[in-house]
Coordinates of C-alpha atoms in Angstrom, one line a residue:
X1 CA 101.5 54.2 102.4
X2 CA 104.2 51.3 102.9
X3 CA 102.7 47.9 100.9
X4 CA 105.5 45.9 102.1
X5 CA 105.5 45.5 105.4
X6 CA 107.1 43.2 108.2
X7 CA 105.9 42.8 111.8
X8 CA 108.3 40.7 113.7
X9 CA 108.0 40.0 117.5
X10 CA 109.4 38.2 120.6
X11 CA 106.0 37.7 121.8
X12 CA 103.6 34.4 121.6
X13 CA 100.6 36.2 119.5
X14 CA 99.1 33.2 119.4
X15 CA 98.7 32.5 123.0
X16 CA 94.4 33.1 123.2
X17 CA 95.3 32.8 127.2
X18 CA 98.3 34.9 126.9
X19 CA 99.4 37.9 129.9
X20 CA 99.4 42.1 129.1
X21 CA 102.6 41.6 126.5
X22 CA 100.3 39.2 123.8
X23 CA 97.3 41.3 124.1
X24 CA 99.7 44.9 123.7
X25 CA 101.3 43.0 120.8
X26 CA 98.3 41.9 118.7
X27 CA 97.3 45.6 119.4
X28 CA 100.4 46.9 117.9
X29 CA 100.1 44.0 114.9
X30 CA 96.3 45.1 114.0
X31 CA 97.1 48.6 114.2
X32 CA 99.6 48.1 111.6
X33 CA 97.0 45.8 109.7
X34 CA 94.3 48.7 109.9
X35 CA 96.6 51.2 108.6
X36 CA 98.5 49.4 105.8
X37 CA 96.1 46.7 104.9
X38 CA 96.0 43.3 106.2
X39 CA 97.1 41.6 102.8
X40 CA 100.2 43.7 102.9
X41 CA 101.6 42.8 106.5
X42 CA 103.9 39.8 107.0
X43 CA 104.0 38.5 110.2
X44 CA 107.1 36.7 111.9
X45 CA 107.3 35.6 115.3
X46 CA 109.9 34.3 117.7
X47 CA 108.7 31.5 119.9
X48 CA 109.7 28.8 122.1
X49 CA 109.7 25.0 121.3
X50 CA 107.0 24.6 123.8
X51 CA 105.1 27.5 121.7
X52 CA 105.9 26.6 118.4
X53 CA 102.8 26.1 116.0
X54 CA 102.2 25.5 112.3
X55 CA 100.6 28.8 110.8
X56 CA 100.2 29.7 107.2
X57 CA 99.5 33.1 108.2
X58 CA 103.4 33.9 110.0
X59 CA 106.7 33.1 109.9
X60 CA 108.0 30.7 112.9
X61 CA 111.7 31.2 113.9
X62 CA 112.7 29.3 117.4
X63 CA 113.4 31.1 120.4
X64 CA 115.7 29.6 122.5
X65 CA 114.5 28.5 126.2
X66 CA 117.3 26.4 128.1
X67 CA 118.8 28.6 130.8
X68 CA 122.8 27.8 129.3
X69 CA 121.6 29.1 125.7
X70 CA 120.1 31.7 127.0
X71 CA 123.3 33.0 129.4
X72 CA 125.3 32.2 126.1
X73 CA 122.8 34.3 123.9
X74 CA 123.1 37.2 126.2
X75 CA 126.9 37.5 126.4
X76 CA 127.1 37.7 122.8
X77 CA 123.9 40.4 123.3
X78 CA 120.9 38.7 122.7
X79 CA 118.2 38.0 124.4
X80 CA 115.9 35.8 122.1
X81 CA 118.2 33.6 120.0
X82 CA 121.6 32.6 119.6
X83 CA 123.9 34.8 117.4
X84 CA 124.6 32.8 114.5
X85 CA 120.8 32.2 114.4
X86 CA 120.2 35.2 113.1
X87 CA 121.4 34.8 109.5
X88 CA 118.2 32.5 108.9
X89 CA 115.4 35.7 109.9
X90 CA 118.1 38.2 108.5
X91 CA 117.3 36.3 105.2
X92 CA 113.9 35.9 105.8
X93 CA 114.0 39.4 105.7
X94 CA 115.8 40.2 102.6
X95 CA 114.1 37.8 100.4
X96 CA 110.8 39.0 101.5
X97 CA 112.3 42.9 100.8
X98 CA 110.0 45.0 103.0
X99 CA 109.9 48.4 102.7
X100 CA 109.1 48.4 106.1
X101 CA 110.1 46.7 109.1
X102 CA 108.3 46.5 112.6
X103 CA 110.1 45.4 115.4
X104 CA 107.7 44.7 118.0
X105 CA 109.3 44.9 121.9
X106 CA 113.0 46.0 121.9
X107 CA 114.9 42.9 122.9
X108 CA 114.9 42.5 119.6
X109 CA 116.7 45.8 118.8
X110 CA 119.6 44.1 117.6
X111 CA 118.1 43.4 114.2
X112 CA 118.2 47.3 113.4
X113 CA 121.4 47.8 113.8
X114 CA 122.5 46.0 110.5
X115 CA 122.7 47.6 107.5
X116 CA 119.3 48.1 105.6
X117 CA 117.6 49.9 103.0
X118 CA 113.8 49.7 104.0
X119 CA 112.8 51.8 107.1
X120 CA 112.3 50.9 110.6
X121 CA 109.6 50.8 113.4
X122 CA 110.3 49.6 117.0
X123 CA 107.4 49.6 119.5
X124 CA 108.8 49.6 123.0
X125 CA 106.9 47.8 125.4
X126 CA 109.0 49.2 128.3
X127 CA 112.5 50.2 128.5
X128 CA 113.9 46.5 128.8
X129 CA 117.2 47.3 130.5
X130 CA 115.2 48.7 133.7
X131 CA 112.7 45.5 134.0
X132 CA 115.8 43.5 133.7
X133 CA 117.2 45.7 136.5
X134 CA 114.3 45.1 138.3
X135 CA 114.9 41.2 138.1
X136 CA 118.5 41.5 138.8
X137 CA 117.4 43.0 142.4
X138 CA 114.7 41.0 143.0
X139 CA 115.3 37.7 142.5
X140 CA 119.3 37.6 142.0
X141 CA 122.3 38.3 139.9
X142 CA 121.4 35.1 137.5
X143 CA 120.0 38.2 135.9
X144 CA 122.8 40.3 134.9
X145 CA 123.6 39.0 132.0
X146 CA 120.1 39.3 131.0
X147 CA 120.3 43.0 131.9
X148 CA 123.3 43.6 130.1
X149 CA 121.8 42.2 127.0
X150 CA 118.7 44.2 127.4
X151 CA 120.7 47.3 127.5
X152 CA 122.3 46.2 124.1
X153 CA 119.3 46.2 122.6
X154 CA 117.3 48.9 124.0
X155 CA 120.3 50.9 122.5
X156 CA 120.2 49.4 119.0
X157 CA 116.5 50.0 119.0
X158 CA 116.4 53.7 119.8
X159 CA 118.8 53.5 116.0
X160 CA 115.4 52.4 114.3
X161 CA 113.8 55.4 111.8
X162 CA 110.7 56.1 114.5
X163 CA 110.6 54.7 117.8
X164 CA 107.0 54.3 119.9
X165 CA 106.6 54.1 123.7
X166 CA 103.6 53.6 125.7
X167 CA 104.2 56.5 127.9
X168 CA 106.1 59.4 128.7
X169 CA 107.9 57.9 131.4
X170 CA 108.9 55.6 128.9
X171 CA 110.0 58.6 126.6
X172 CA 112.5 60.5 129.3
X173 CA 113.8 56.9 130.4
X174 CA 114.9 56.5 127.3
X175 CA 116.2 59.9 126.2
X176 CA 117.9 59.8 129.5
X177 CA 119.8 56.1 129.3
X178 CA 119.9 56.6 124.8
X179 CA 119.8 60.0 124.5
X180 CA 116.5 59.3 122.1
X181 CA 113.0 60.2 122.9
X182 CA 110.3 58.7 121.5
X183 CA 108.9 59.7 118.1
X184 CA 105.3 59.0 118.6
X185 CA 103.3 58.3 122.5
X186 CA 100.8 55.1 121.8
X187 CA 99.2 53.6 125.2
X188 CA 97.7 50.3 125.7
X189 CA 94.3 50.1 123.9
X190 CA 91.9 47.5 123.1
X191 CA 89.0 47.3 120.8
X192 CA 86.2 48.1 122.0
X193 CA 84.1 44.3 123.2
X194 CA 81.8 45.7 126.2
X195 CA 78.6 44.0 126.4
X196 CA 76.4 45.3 128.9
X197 CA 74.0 42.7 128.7
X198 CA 76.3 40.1 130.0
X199 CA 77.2 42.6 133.1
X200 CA 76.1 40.3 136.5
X201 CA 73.7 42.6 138.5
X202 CA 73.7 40.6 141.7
X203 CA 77.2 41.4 142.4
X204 CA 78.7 39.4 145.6
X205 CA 81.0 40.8 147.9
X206 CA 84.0 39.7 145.7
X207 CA 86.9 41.2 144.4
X208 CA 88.7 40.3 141.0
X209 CA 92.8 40.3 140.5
X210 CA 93.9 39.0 136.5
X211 CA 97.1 38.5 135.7
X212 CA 99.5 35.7 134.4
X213 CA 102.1 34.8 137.2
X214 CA 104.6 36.2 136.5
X215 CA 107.1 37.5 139.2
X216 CA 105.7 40.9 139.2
X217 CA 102.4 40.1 139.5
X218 CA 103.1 36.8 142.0
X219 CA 105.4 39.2 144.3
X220 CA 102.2 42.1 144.7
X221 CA 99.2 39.5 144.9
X222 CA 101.4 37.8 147.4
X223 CA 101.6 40.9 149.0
X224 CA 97.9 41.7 149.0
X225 CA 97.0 38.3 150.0
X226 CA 99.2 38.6 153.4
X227 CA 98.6 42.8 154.0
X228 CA 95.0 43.7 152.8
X229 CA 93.0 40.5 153.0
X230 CA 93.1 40.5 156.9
X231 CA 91.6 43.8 156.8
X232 CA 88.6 43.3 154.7
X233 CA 85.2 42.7 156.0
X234 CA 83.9 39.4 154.7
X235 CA 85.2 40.0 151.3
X236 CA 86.7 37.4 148.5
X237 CA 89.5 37.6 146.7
X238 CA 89.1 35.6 143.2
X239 CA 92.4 35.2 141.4
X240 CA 92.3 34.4 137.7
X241 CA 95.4 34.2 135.0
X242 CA 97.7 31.7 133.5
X243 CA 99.5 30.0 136.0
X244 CA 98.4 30.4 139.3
X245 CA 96.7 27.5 139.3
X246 CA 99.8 26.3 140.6
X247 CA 99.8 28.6 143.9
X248 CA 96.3 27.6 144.3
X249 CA 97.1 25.3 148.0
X250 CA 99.5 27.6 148.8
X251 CA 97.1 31.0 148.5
X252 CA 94.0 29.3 149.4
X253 CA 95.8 28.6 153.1
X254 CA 94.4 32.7 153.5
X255 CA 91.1 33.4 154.7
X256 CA 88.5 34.3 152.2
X257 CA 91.2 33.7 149.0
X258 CA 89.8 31.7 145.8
X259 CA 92.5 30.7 143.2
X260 CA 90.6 30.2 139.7
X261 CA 94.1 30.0 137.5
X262 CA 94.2 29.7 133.8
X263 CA 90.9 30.2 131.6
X264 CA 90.1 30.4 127.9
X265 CA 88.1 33.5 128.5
X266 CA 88.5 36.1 130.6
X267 CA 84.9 38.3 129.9
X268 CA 82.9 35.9 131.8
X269 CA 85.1 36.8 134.9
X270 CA 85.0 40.8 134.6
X271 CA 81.3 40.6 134.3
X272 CA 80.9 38.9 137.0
X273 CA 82.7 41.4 139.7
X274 CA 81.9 44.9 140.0
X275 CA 85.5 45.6 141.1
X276 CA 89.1 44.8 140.8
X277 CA 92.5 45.2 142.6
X278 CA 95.5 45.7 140.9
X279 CA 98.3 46.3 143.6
X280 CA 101.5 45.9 141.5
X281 CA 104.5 47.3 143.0
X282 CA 107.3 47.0 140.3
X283 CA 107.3 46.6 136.7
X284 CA 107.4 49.1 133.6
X285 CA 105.5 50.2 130.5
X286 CA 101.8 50.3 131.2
X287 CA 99.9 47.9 133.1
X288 CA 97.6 45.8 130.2
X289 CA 94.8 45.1 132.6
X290 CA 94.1 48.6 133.6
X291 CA 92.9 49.4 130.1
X292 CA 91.2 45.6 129.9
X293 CA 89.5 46.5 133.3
X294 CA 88.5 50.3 132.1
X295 CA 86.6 48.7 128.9
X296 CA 84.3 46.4 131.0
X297 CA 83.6 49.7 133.0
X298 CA 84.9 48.0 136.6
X299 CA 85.4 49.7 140.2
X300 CA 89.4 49.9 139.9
X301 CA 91.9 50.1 142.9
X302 CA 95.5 50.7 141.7
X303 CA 98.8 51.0 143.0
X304 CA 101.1 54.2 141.4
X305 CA 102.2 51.8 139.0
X306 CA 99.3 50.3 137.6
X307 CA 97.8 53.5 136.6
X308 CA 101.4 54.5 134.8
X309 CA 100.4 56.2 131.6
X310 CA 96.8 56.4 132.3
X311 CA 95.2 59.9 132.6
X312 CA 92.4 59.0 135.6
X313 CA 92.7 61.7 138.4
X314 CA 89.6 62.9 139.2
X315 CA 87.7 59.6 137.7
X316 CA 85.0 57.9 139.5
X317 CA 85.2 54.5 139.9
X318 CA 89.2 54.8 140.0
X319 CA 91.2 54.7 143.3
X320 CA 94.7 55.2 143.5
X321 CA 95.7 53.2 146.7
X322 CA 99.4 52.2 147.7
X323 CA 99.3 51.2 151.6
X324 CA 97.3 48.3 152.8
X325 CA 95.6 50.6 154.8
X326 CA 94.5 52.8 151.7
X327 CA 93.3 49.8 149.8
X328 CA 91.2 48.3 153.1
X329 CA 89.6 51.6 154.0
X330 CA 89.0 52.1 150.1
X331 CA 87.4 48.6 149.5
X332 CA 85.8 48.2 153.0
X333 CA 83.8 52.1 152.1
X334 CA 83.1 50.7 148.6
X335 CA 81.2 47.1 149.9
X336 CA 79.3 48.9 152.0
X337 CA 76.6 49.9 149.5
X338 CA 74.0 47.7 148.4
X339 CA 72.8 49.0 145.1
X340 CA 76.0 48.5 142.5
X341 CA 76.1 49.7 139.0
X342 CA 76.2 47.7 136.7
X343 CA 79.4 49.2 135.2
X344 CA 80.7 52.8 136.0
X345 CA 80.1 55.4 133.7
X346 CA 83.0 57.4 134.5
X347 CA 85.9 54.5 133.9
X348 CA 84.2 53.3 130.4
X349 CA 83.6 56.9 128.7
X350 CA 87.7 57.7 130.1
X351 CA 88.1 54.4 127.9
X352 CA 86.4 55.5 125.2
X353 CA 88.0 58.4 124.9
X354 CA 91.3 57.6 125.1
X355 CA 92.4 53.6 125.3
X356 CA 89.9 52.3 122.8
X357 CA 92.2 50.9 119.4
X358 CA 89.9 53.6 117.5
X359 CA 91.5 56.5 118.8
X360 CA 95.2 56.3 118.0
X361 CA 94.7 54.9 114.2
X362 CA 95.2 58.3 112.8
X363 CA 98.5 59.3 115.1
X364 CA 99.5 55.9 113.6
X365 CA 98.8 56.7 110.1
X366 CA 100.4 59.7 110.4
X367 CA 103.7 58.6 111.6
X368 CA 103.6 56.3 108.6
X369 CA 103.0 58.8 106.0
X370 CA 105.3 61.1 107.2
X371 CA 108.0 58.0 107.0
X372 CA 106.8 57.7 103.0

């Protein structure tokens, strides 16, 4: 088994009220930790000024965040620094000598392509270049050279020695843009933190949505708020994650729609509804809530896309819903009993089973001592 390791990532892991991508990425970072020992894992992270934080327990390069640096960064291919900013984690790396190195989320593929001697890992949140793609439709062609930046990287990345994706769509995507499938399938899982003697039995007619704002999520709330919510029966809709409290007057102009915004802890809010709605309509990778939701055993309605990469047809407690009209007709039927669970059965042994951190340690391990 490696006993140097690095674990480097784009992502704020120190964020405690952080969206889907912190939680995936402190998955991938104690998976890593469980397999090749805590003590032996170096941790670097790439964040923002308005993230930055003094740690003894990582290394802290700057990311940059002005819009110019950012369009300049992309052009040369990068999407988290600026080009000659590299040399200072590049040596980072080579004084610290891994003999491995995990690159956590793709965007930062570009480290893999220079020449090294210890191996390489890249978890793939999502294949970049489509999300970017996404954007680039979506909200305008600021984006493109964002997207053509992604697609640099996602490239370099699939050059790494093993390459993880969440899902198989994931997989084809990328054997079909890279010509490189991926090496190992890990999903989003979470360690297991149910406590069933916090679960709210006097459940009101209230529905939960958690997510940070973020355009995906913003764009399918927003659609939710204006498409379902007129045709549920005396039914609230509580929205909870970072940001939002900013669209709290604007949402809260719709009937029956509660804007809660940022909170240190986000148990207290599961427990306390007996259902969610996750209605995304765009995005990639797998959907970090749908797992989060699944552990505290909740009624879920999902969209196609926020079940990607989940195995629950023929689950109880799970519906798939797409049209307004499917989620009305499947939330309206589901408030109409009076005697709720106090957590499905169903939802939380699929959980168990197959998205709780437990369950893909030894795939893991095994990837790594084949690499050895």
């Amino acid at each position: 088994m490696f006993k140097r390791v690095m674990f480097i990532t784009a992502i704020n892991i120190f964020d405690s009220t952080g969206g889907g991508g912190v939680k995936a990425s402190l998955e991938h970072l104690r998976l890593l930790q469980t397999c090749c020992g805590k003590e032996n894992v170096q941790v670097c992270a790439c964040l923002m000024p308005k993230e930055m934080v003094v740690t003894d327990s990582a290394k802290i390069f700057k990311r940059e965040d002005s819009n110019f640096k950012l369009l300049i960064a992309a052009l040369f291919g990068c999407k988290v620094y600026l080009p000659w900013h590299e040399k200072d984690i590049v040596q980072f790396i080579n004084v610290y000598s891994p003999d491995l190195l995990v690159v956590d989320f793709s965007l930062l593929g570009r480290l893999i392509r220079l020449k090294h001697s210890y191996k390489t890992i890249v978890f793939y949140h999502n294949i970049e270049a489509d999300y970017a793609l996404n954007k680039v439709k979506k909200e305008g062609v600021f984006y493109i050279p964002s997207y053509w930046a992604s697609k640099m990287n996602d490239r370099w990345a699939t050059k790494a020695d093993r390459v993880i994706c969440l899902n198989r769509r994931d997989s084809n995507r990328l054997n079909e843009c890279y010509g490189r499938k991926a090496d190992l399938l890990i999903p989003i899982t979470f360690k297991d933190d149910f406590d069933q003697s916090r679960t709210v039995m006097n459940y009101k007619k209230e529905i939960l949505f958690l997510g940070t704002c973020f355009p995906p999520n913003q764009y399918s709330i927003e659609w939710f708020i204006t498409e379902v919510m007129p045709l549920l029966h005396n039914i609230t809709l509580n929205i909870v994650g970072k940001g939002f409290e900013e669209k709290k007057e604007e949402y809260e102009q719709h009937e029956n729609v509660r804007v809660i915004g940022t909170v240190q802890e986000l148990a207290p809010y599961y427990y306390a509804h007996c259902a969610v709605v996750q209605p995304i309509k765009y995005g990639a990778g797998m959907k970090v809530k749908t797992a989060e939701a699944m552990m505290y055993g909740r009624r879920i309605f999902a969209s196609d896309e926020a079940l990607e990469g989940y195995d629950v047809d023929g689950i109880n407690g799970i519906t798939r819903c797409n049209t307004a009209i499917e989620y009305a007709d499947a939330i309206n039927e589901y408030f109409k009993i009076s005697d709720f669970k106090s957590y499905e059965k169903g939802v939380r042994n699929l959980f168990l089973e197959k998205y709780e951190t437990g369950q893909v340690v030894a795939k893991f391990r095994s990837l790594l001592d084949e690499m050895t």
